[in-house]
mmCIF file of C-alpha atoms in Angstrom:
data_model
loop_
_atom_site.group_PDB
_atom_site.id
_atom_site.type_symbol
_atom_site.label_atom_id
_atom_site.label_comp_id
_atom_site.label_asym_id
_atom_site.label_seq_id
_atom_site.Cartn_x
_atom_site.Cartn_y
_atom_site.Cartn_z
ATOM 1 C CA MET A 1 -4.443 -6.383 -54.827
ATOM 2 C CA GLY A 2 -6.210 -5.627 -50.527
ATOM 3 C CA PHE A 3 -4.784 -6.457 -47.606
ATOM 4 C CA PRO A 4 -5.955 -9.807 -46.186
ATOM 5 C CA SER A 5 -8.962 -9.462 -43.774
ATOM 6 C CA THR A 6 -8.852 -9.613 -40.058
ATOM 7 C CA PRO A 7 -11.635 -9.286 -38.100
ATOM 8 C CA ASN A 8 -10.644 -10.144 -34.656
ATOM 9 C CA LEU A 9 -7.926 -8.319 -34.040
ATOM 10 C CA LYS A 10 -7.427 -6.040 -31.830
ATOM 11 C CA LEU A 11 -4.712 -3.431 -31.732
ATOM 12 C CA GLU A 12 -3.836 -2.282 -27.650
ATOM 13 C CA PRO A 13 -1.682 0.202 -27.075
ATOM 14 C CA ARG A 14 1.609 -0.575 -24.809
ATOM 15 C CA PRO A 15 1.690 0.022 -21.475
ATOM 16 C CA ARG A 16 4.072 2.838 -21.108
ATOM 17 C CA THR A 17 1.427 4.214 -24.688
ATOM 18 C CA ARG A 18 -2.097 3.433 -22.298
ATOM 19 C CA ARG A 19 -0.068 5.703 -19.755
ATOM 20 C CA LEU A 20 1.402 9.095 -21.719
ATOM 21 C CA LEU A 21 -2.424 8.799 -23.364
ATOM 22 C CA ARG A 22 -3.543 9.486 -19.721
ATOM 23 C CA CYS A 23 -1.212 12.399 -18.987
ATOM 24 C CA ALA A 24 -2.011 13.601 -22.168
ATOM 25 C CA LEU A 25 -5.847 13.694 -21.225
ATOM 26 C CA SER A 26 -5.712 14.957 -18.319
ATOM 27 C CA SER A 27 -3.934 17.672 -16.669
ATOM 28 C CA GLU A 28 -1.010 15.464 -14.840
ATOM 29 C CA PRO A 29 2.516 16.049 -15.921
ATOM 30 C CA VAL A 30 3.788 12.562 -17.469
ATOM 31 C CA GLN A 31 6.137 11.172 -14.180
ATOM 32 C CA PRO A 32 9.486 9.518 -14.739
ATOM 33 C CA PRO A 33 9.063 5.862 -13.620
ATOM 34 C CA MET A 34 9.957 5.327 -10.172
ATOM 35 C CA THR A 35 11.007 2.035 -8.339
ATOM 36 C CA VAL A 36 8.778 1.366 -5.226
ATOM 37 C CA SER A 37 9.957 -1.151 -3.070
ATOM 38 C CA ILE A 38 7.048 -3.232 -0.914
ATOM 39 C CA THR A 39 6.020 -5.023 1.439
ATOM 40 C CA GLY A 40 2.943 -7.316 2.108
ATOM 41 C CA ALA A 41 2.954 -6.509 -1.293
ATOM 42 C CA THR A 42 0.998 -10.503 -1.377
ATOM 43 C CA GLY A 43 -1.552 -9.021 0.665
ATOM 44 C CA PHE A 44 -5.034 -8.028 -0.420
ATOM 45 C CA ILE A 45 -3.714 -4.412 -1.245
ATOM 46 C CA GLY A 46 -0.549 -4.863 -2.429
ATOM 47 C CA ARG A 47 -1.900 -7.129 -5.584
ATOM 48 C CA ARG A 48 -3.418 -3.807 -6.498
ATOM 49 C CA LEU A 49 -0.639 -2.131 -5.424
ATOM 50 C CA VAL A 50 1.798 -4.219 -7.415
ATOM 51 C CA HIS A 51 -0.743 -4.227 -10.292
ATOM 52 C CA LYS A 52 -1.000 -0.612 -10.458
ATOM 53 C CA LEU A 53 3.070 0.382 -10.661
ATOM 54 C CA LEU A 54 3.687 -2.285 -13.168
ATOM 55 C CA SER A 55 0.408 -1.072 -15.291
ATOM 56 C CA ASP A 56 1.717 2.590 -15.069
ATOM 57 C CA ASP A 57 5.672 1.830 -15.949
ATOM 58 C CA HIS A 58 7.341 1.147 -13.183
ATOM 59 C CA LYS A 59 9.704 -0.624 -11.680
ATOM 60 C CA VAL A 60 8.354 -3.106 -8.717
ATOM 61 C CA CYS A 61 10.788 -4.782 -5.998
ATOM 62 C CA ILE A 62 8.542 -7.195 -3.441
ATOM 63 C CA LEU A 63 10.532 -7.444 -0.279
ATOM 64 C CA THR A 64 9.301 -10.589 1.126
ATOM 65 C CA ARG A 65 9.957 -13.474 2.857
ATOM 66 C CA SER A 66 8.901 -15.902 1.020
ATOM 67 C CA ALA A 67 10.125 -15.680 -2.393
ATOM 68 C CA SER A 68 7.515 -19.616 -3.127
ATOM 69 C CA LYS A 69 4.639 -17.725 -2.768
ATOM 70 C CA ALA A 70 5.372 -14.342 -4.131
ATOM 71 C CA ALA A 71 6.345 -16.440 -7.389
ATOM 72 C CA SER A 72 2.585 -17.931 -7.101
ATOM 73 C CA VAL A 73 0.979 -14.404 -6.635
ATOM 74 C CA PHE A 74 3.116 -12.756 -9.366
ATOM 75 C CA PRO A 75 4.028 -15.455 -11.773
ATOM 76 C CA ALA A 76 6.821 -14.291 -13.850
ATOM 77 C CA SER A 77 5.267 -14.965 -17.125
ATOM 78 C CA THR A 78 2.634 -12.578 -16.713
ATOM 79 C CA TYR A 79 4.478 -10.066 -14.086
ATOM 80 C CA PRO A 80 7.628 -10.027 -16.726
ATOM 81 C CA GLY A 81 10.869 -7.575 -15.010
ATOM 82 C CA LEU A 82 8.685 -7.454 -11.635
ATOM 83 C CA THR A 83 11.857 -8.378 -8.481
ATOM 84 C CA ILE A 84 11.357 -10.873 -6.053
ATOM 85 C CA ALA A 85 13.984 -10.055 -2.893
ATOM 86 C CA GLN A 86 14.090 -12.702 0.055
ATOM 87 C CA GLN A 87 15.828 -11.063 3.994
ATOM 88 C CA GLY A 88 18.818 -11.272 2.712
ATOM 89 C CA ASP A 89 18.286 -9.125 -0.349
ATOM 90 C CA TRP A 90 15.942 -6.345 1.423
ATOM 91 C CA GLU A 91 19.019 -3.903 1.593
ATOM 92 C CA ALA A 92 20.293 -3.962 -1.685
ATOM 93 C CA CYS A 93 16.091 -2.775 -2.980
ATOM 94 C CA VAL A 94 16.125 -0.799 -0.668
ATOM 95 C CA ARG A 95 18.686 1.755 -1.257
ATOM 96 C CA GLY A 96 17.942 1.375 -5.338
ATOM 97 C CA SER A 97 14.119 2.434 -4.670
ATOM 98 C CA THR A 98 12.873 5.721 -5.170
ATOM 99 C CA ALA A 99 9.879 4.465 -2.663
ATOM 100 C CA VAL A 100 9.387 1.985 0.126
ATOM 101 C CA VAL A 101 5.530 1.416 0.725
ATOM 102 C CA ASN A 102 5.277 -1.090 4.043
ATOM 103 C CA LEU A 103 1.514 -3.318 3.733
ATOM 104 C CA ALA A 104 3.552 -6.384 5.747
ATOM 105 C CA GLY A 105 1.069 -7.806 9.342
ATOM 106 C CA MET A 106 -0.430 -10.881 10.029
ATOM 107 C CA PRO A 107 -4.151 -10.763 9.322
ATOM 108 C CA ILE A 108 -6.328 -9.879 12.046
ATOM 109 C CA SER A 109 -9.483 -12.031 11.536
ATOM 110 C CA THR A 110 -8.879 -14.644 13.403
ATOM 111 C CA ARG A 111 -8.958 -15.703 16.680
ATOM 112 C CA TRP A 112 -7.212 -14.028 18.759
ATOM 113 C CA SER A 113 -4.990 -15.832 21.006
ATOM 114 C CA PRO A 114 -2.729 -13.962 23.213
ATOM 115 C CA GLU A 115 -0.145 -15.876 21.195
ATOM 116 C CA ILE A 116 -1.451 -14.464 18.206
ATOM 117 C CA LYS A 117 -1.966 -11.173 19.930
ATOM 118 C CA GLN A 118 1.496 -11.487 19.721
ATOM 119 C CA GLU A 119 2.040 -12.284 16.158
ATOM 120 C CA ILE A 120 -0.067 -9.838 15.024
ATOM 121 C CA LYS A 121 1.251 -6.533 16.755
ATOM 122 C CA GLN A 122 5.511 -8.191 16.702
ATOM 123 C CA SER A 123 4.533 -9.166 12.271
ATOM 124 C CA ARG A 124 3.883 -5.427 12.295
ATOM 125 C CA VAL A 125 6.298 -4.064 14.556
ATOM 126 C CA ASN A 126 9.202 -6.400 13.100
ATOM 127 C CA VAL A 127 9.033 -5.629 9.836
ATOM 128 C CA THR A 128 7.884 -2.321 9.805
ATOM 129 C CA SER A 129 12.015 -2.236 12.228
ATOM 130 C CA LYS A 130 13.944 -3.900 9.632
ATOM 131 C CA VAL A 131 12.574 -1.996 6.901
ATOM 132 C CA VAL A 132 13.581 1.792 8.928
ATOM 133 C CA LYS A 133 16.913 0.310 9.434
ATOM 134 C CA TYR A 134 17.589 -0.357 5.553
ATOM 135 C CA ILE A 135 16.370 2.795 4.052
ATOM 136 C CA ASN A 136 18.730 5.317 7.371
ATOM 137 C CA HIS A 137 21.858 2.249 5.801
ATOM 138 C CA ALA A 138 20.688 3.570 2.297
ATOM 139 C CA GLY A 139 23.665 5.636 2.107
ATOM 140 C CA ASN A 140 23.261 9.724 1.611
ATOM 141 C CA ALA A 141 20.364 11.594 0.496
ATOM 142 C CA ASP A 142 20.789 10.459 -3.628
ATOM 143 C CA THR A 143 20.772 7.109 -2.962
ATOM 144 C CA ARG A 144 18.024 7.266 0.146
ATOM 145 C CA PRO A 145 14.156 6.864 -1.153
ATOM 146 C CA SER A 146 12.447 9.882 -0.878
ATOM 147 C CA VAL A 147 10.034 8.513 0.674
ATOM 148 C CA PHE A 148 8.329 6.193 2.974
ATOM 149 C CA VAL A 149 4.627 5.061 3.175
ATOM 150 C CA SER A 150 3.271 2.824 6.119
ATOM 151 C CA ALA A 151 0.400 1.458 6.613
ATOM 152 C CA THR A 152 -0.808 2.051 10.048
ATOM 153 C CA ALA A 153 -5.070 1.315 10.464
ATOM 154 C CA ILE A 154 -8.233 3.567 12.562
ATOM 155 C CA GLY A 155 -7.616 1.374 15.600
ATOM 156 C CA TYR A 156 -5.253 3.662 16.528
ATOM 157 C CA TYR A 157 -8.760 5.624 17.978
ATOM 158 C CA GLY A 158 -10.083 2.874 19.433
ATOM 159 C CA THR A 159 -13.739 2.397 19.493
ATOM 160 C CA SER A 160 -16.598 4.797 19.774
ATOM 161 C CA GLU A 161 -20.711 4.845 19.357
ATOM 162 C CA ILE A 162 -20.716 8.470 19.945
ATOM 163 C CA HIS A 163 -17.827 9.701 18.989
ATOM 164 C CA SER A 164 -16.093 10.904 15.782
ATOM 165 C CA PHE A 165 -12.533 11.281 15.574
ATOM 166 C CA ASP A 166 -9.949 12.928 12.874
ATOM 167 C CA GLU A 167 -5.933 13.078 12.631
ATOM 168 C CA SER A 168 -5.218 15.233 16.099
ATOM 169 C CA SER A 169 -7.515 12.414 17.951
ATOM 170 C CA PRO A 170 -5.199 10.790 20.896
ATOM 171 C CA SER A 171 -5.405 6.621 20.650
ATOM 172 C CA GLY A 172 -7.782 4.528 21.722
ATOM 173 C CA ASN A 173 -6.508 2.473 25.166
ATOM 174 C CA ASP A 174 -7.599 -0.194 23.392
ATOM 175 C CA TYR A 175 -5.355 -3.751 21.941
ATOM 176 C CA LEU A 176 -5.777 -2.671 18.159
ATOM 177 C CA ALA A 177 -5.093 1.249 19.174
ATOM 178 C CA GLU A 178 -2.174 -0.530 21.117
ATOM 179 C CA VAL A 179 -0.835 -2.612 18.119
ATOM 180 C CA CYS A 180 -0.532 0.795 15.858
ATOM 181 C CA ARG A 181 1.097 3.265 18.285
ATOM 182 C CA GLU A 182 4.120 0.716 18.453
ATOM 183 C CA TRP A 183 3.444 0.020 14.620
ATOM 184 C CA GLU A 184 4.035 3.645 14.003
ATOM 185 C CA ALA A 185 6.763 4.690 16.644
ATOM 186 C CA THR A 186 8.818 2.126 14.832
ATOM 187 C CA ALA A 187 7.622 3.555 11.735
ATOM 188 C CA CYS A 188 8.552 7.408 12.865
ATOM 189 C CA GLN A 189 12.746 5.753 13.161
ATOM 190 C CA VAL A 190 13.530 7.390 10.451
ATOM 191 C CA ASN A 191 15.704 9.289 9.474
ATOM 192 C CA GLN A 192 13.114 12.113 8.461
ATOM 193 C CA GLU A 193 15.565 15.274 7.228
ATOM 194 C CA ASP A 194 15.362 13.359 3.730
ATOM 195 C CA VAL A 195 12.957 10.813 3.812
ATOM 196 C CA ARG A 196 8.982 12.097 3.642
ATOM 197 C CA LEU A 197 7.567 9.769 6.188
ATOM 198 C CA VAL A 198 4.035 9.430 5.449
ATOM 199 C CA LEU A 199 1.759 7.730 8.241
ATOM 200 C CA LEU A 200 -1.510 5.736 6.114
ATOM 201 C CA ARG A 201 -4.515 5.369 9.059
ATOM 202 C CA ILE A 202 -7.129 2.632 6.852
ATOM 203 C CA GLY A 203 -10.373 1.409 7.922
ATOM 204 C CA VAL A 204 -12.432 -1.351 5.869
ATOM 205 C CA VAL A 205 -11.410 -1.511 2.128
ATOM 206 C CA LEU A 206 -13.562 -2.755 0.272
ATOM 207 C CA GLY A 207 -12.748 -4.704 -3.344
ATOM 208 C CA LYS A 208 -14.733 -7.233 -4.967
ATOM 209 C CA ASP A 209 -11.846 -9.637 -5.126
ATOM 210 C CA GLY A 210 -10.997 -10.191 -1.713
ATOM 211 C CA GLY A 211 -10.530 -8.973 1.763
ATOM 212 C CA ALA A 212 -13.301 -7.931 3.922
ATOM 213 C CA LEU A 213 -16.858 -7.996 1.701
ATOM 214 C CA ALA A 214 -15.322 -11.804 0.250
ATOM 215 C CA LYS A 215 -16.194 -12.458 4.338
ATOM 216 C CA MET A 216 -19.022 -10.608 4.565
ATOM 217 C CA ILE A 217 -21.502 -11.409 1.203
ATOM 218 C CA PRO A 218 -21.460 -15.390 2.375
ATOM 219 C CA LEU A 219 -23.179 -13.954 5.254
ATOM 220 C CA PHE A 220 -25.867 -11.528 3.357
ATOM 221 C CA MET A 221 -26.345 -14.319 1.098
ATOM 222 C CA MET A 222 -27.707 -16.347 3.616
ATOM 223 C CA PHE A 223 -29.848 -13.429 4.774
ATOM 224 C CA ALA A 224 -28.073 -13.510 7.967
ATOM 225 C CA GLY A 225 -26.461 -10.653 7.662
ATOM 226 C CA GLY A 226 -27.567 -6.775 8.640
ATOM 227 C CA PRO A 227 -26.539 -2.491 8.117
ATOM 228 C CA LEU A 228 -23.056 -1.795 9.293
ATOM 229 C CA GLY A 229 -23.177 1.696 10.576
ATOM 230 C CA THR A 230 -24.683 4.370 8.669
ATOM 231 C CA GLY A 231 -23.421 3.423 5.298
ATOM 232 C CA ARG A 232 -20.875 6.549 4.770
ATOM 233 C CA GLN A 233 -17.618 4.711 6.230
ATOM 234 C CA TRP A 234 -17.058 2.542 3.479
ATOM 235 C CA LEU A 235 -12.926 2.832 1.541
ATOM 236 C CA LEU A 236 -12.945 1.410 -1.594
ATOM 237 C CA LEU A 237 -10.178 -0.306 -3.125
ATOM 238 C CA SER A 238 -9.571 2.212 -5.609
ATOM 239 C CA LEU A 239 -9.205 4.791 -3.536
ATOM 240 C CA VAL A 240 -6.715 3.189 -1.371
ATOM 241 C CA LEU A 241 -4.419 2.558 -4.583
ATOM 242 C CA GLN A 242 -5.044 6.510 -5.675
ATOM 243 C CA THR A 243 -3.960 7.256 -2.098
ATOM 244 C CA TYR A 244 -0.513 5.968 -3.197
ATOM 245 C CA SER A 245 0.342 7.090 -5.350
ATOM 246 C CA ILE A 246 -0.321 10.740 -4.447
ATOM 247 C CA ARG A 247 0.953 10.390 -0.847
ATOM 248 C CA TRP A 248 5.132 9.483 -2.486
ATOM 249 C CA ASP A 249 4.123 11.924 -5.781
ATOM 250 C CA PRO A 250 5.470 15.795 -4.415
ATOM 251 C CA SER A 251 4.833 16.859 -7.669
ATOM 252 C CA HIS A 252 0.558 15.694 -7.840
ATOM 253 C CA SER A 253 -1.655 18.920 -9.176
ATOM 254 C CA VAL A 254 -4.020 17.674 -4.483
ATOM 255 C CA PHE A 255 0.002 18.242 -3.218
ATOM 256 C CA ARG A 256 0.282 21.832 -5.833
ATOM 257 C CA GLN A 257 -2.998 22.665 -4.961
ATOM 258 C CA MET A 258 -2.016 22.473 -0.808
ATOM 259 C CA GLY A 259 1.399 23.467 -1.316
ATOM 260 C CA PHE A 260 3.657 21.003 -0.573
ATOM 261 C CA ASP A 261 5.447 20.450 -3.696
ATOM 262 C CA ARG A 262 8.893 20.770 -2.947
#
């Protein structure tokens, strides 16, 4: 007697098995699971970052001001084991984390009234200040997160039609540059003796399921679009996620090649 046929059965490896297979086929060593606390997790980058971390078998704690919104974006049935922490529980999550990622901030793609401009700035500075305080008060180096990745933006440099900018360029003198300076200055208050601080100045991120591209496509569908720069200034969402995973892992091959591992 043979076994019953199951023509539609697909055997998929579990997430951890897939991760081990990827590591076995690559030159990267298998890294132990991390616990990562994230602000701004319900945003465009944050949602995908949470998904990537969980698929790589890491633990994630979402630091949110609205548990109901976070639960609607990350339903427990789809994201079992995900921790959603309201403000009163942020400190405990930060204390138990390997890394903290700060993505919080009100979207800037809106009409800028004086009140909105103030909210854009304060939504970034206030959350960053709170996270920095919790990291600095998280005990000694053994209990404190080892990495703090805080988002900022290329708006730091201002705008120019003739100049190119790099990390050594000075800050601009417009509103967004002011926001970025205060945002970064607040993040720099973290105790950097035993916490590695990473400031990521992110540009316009493109992804098919939201962000700037979702706002651009309708205009092009109505033949109202046009060239956006030279076409060489794009930043794909997948590259941003890869950058985050590299930045908080000093044992990554990129760091080993550059001599940054410790």
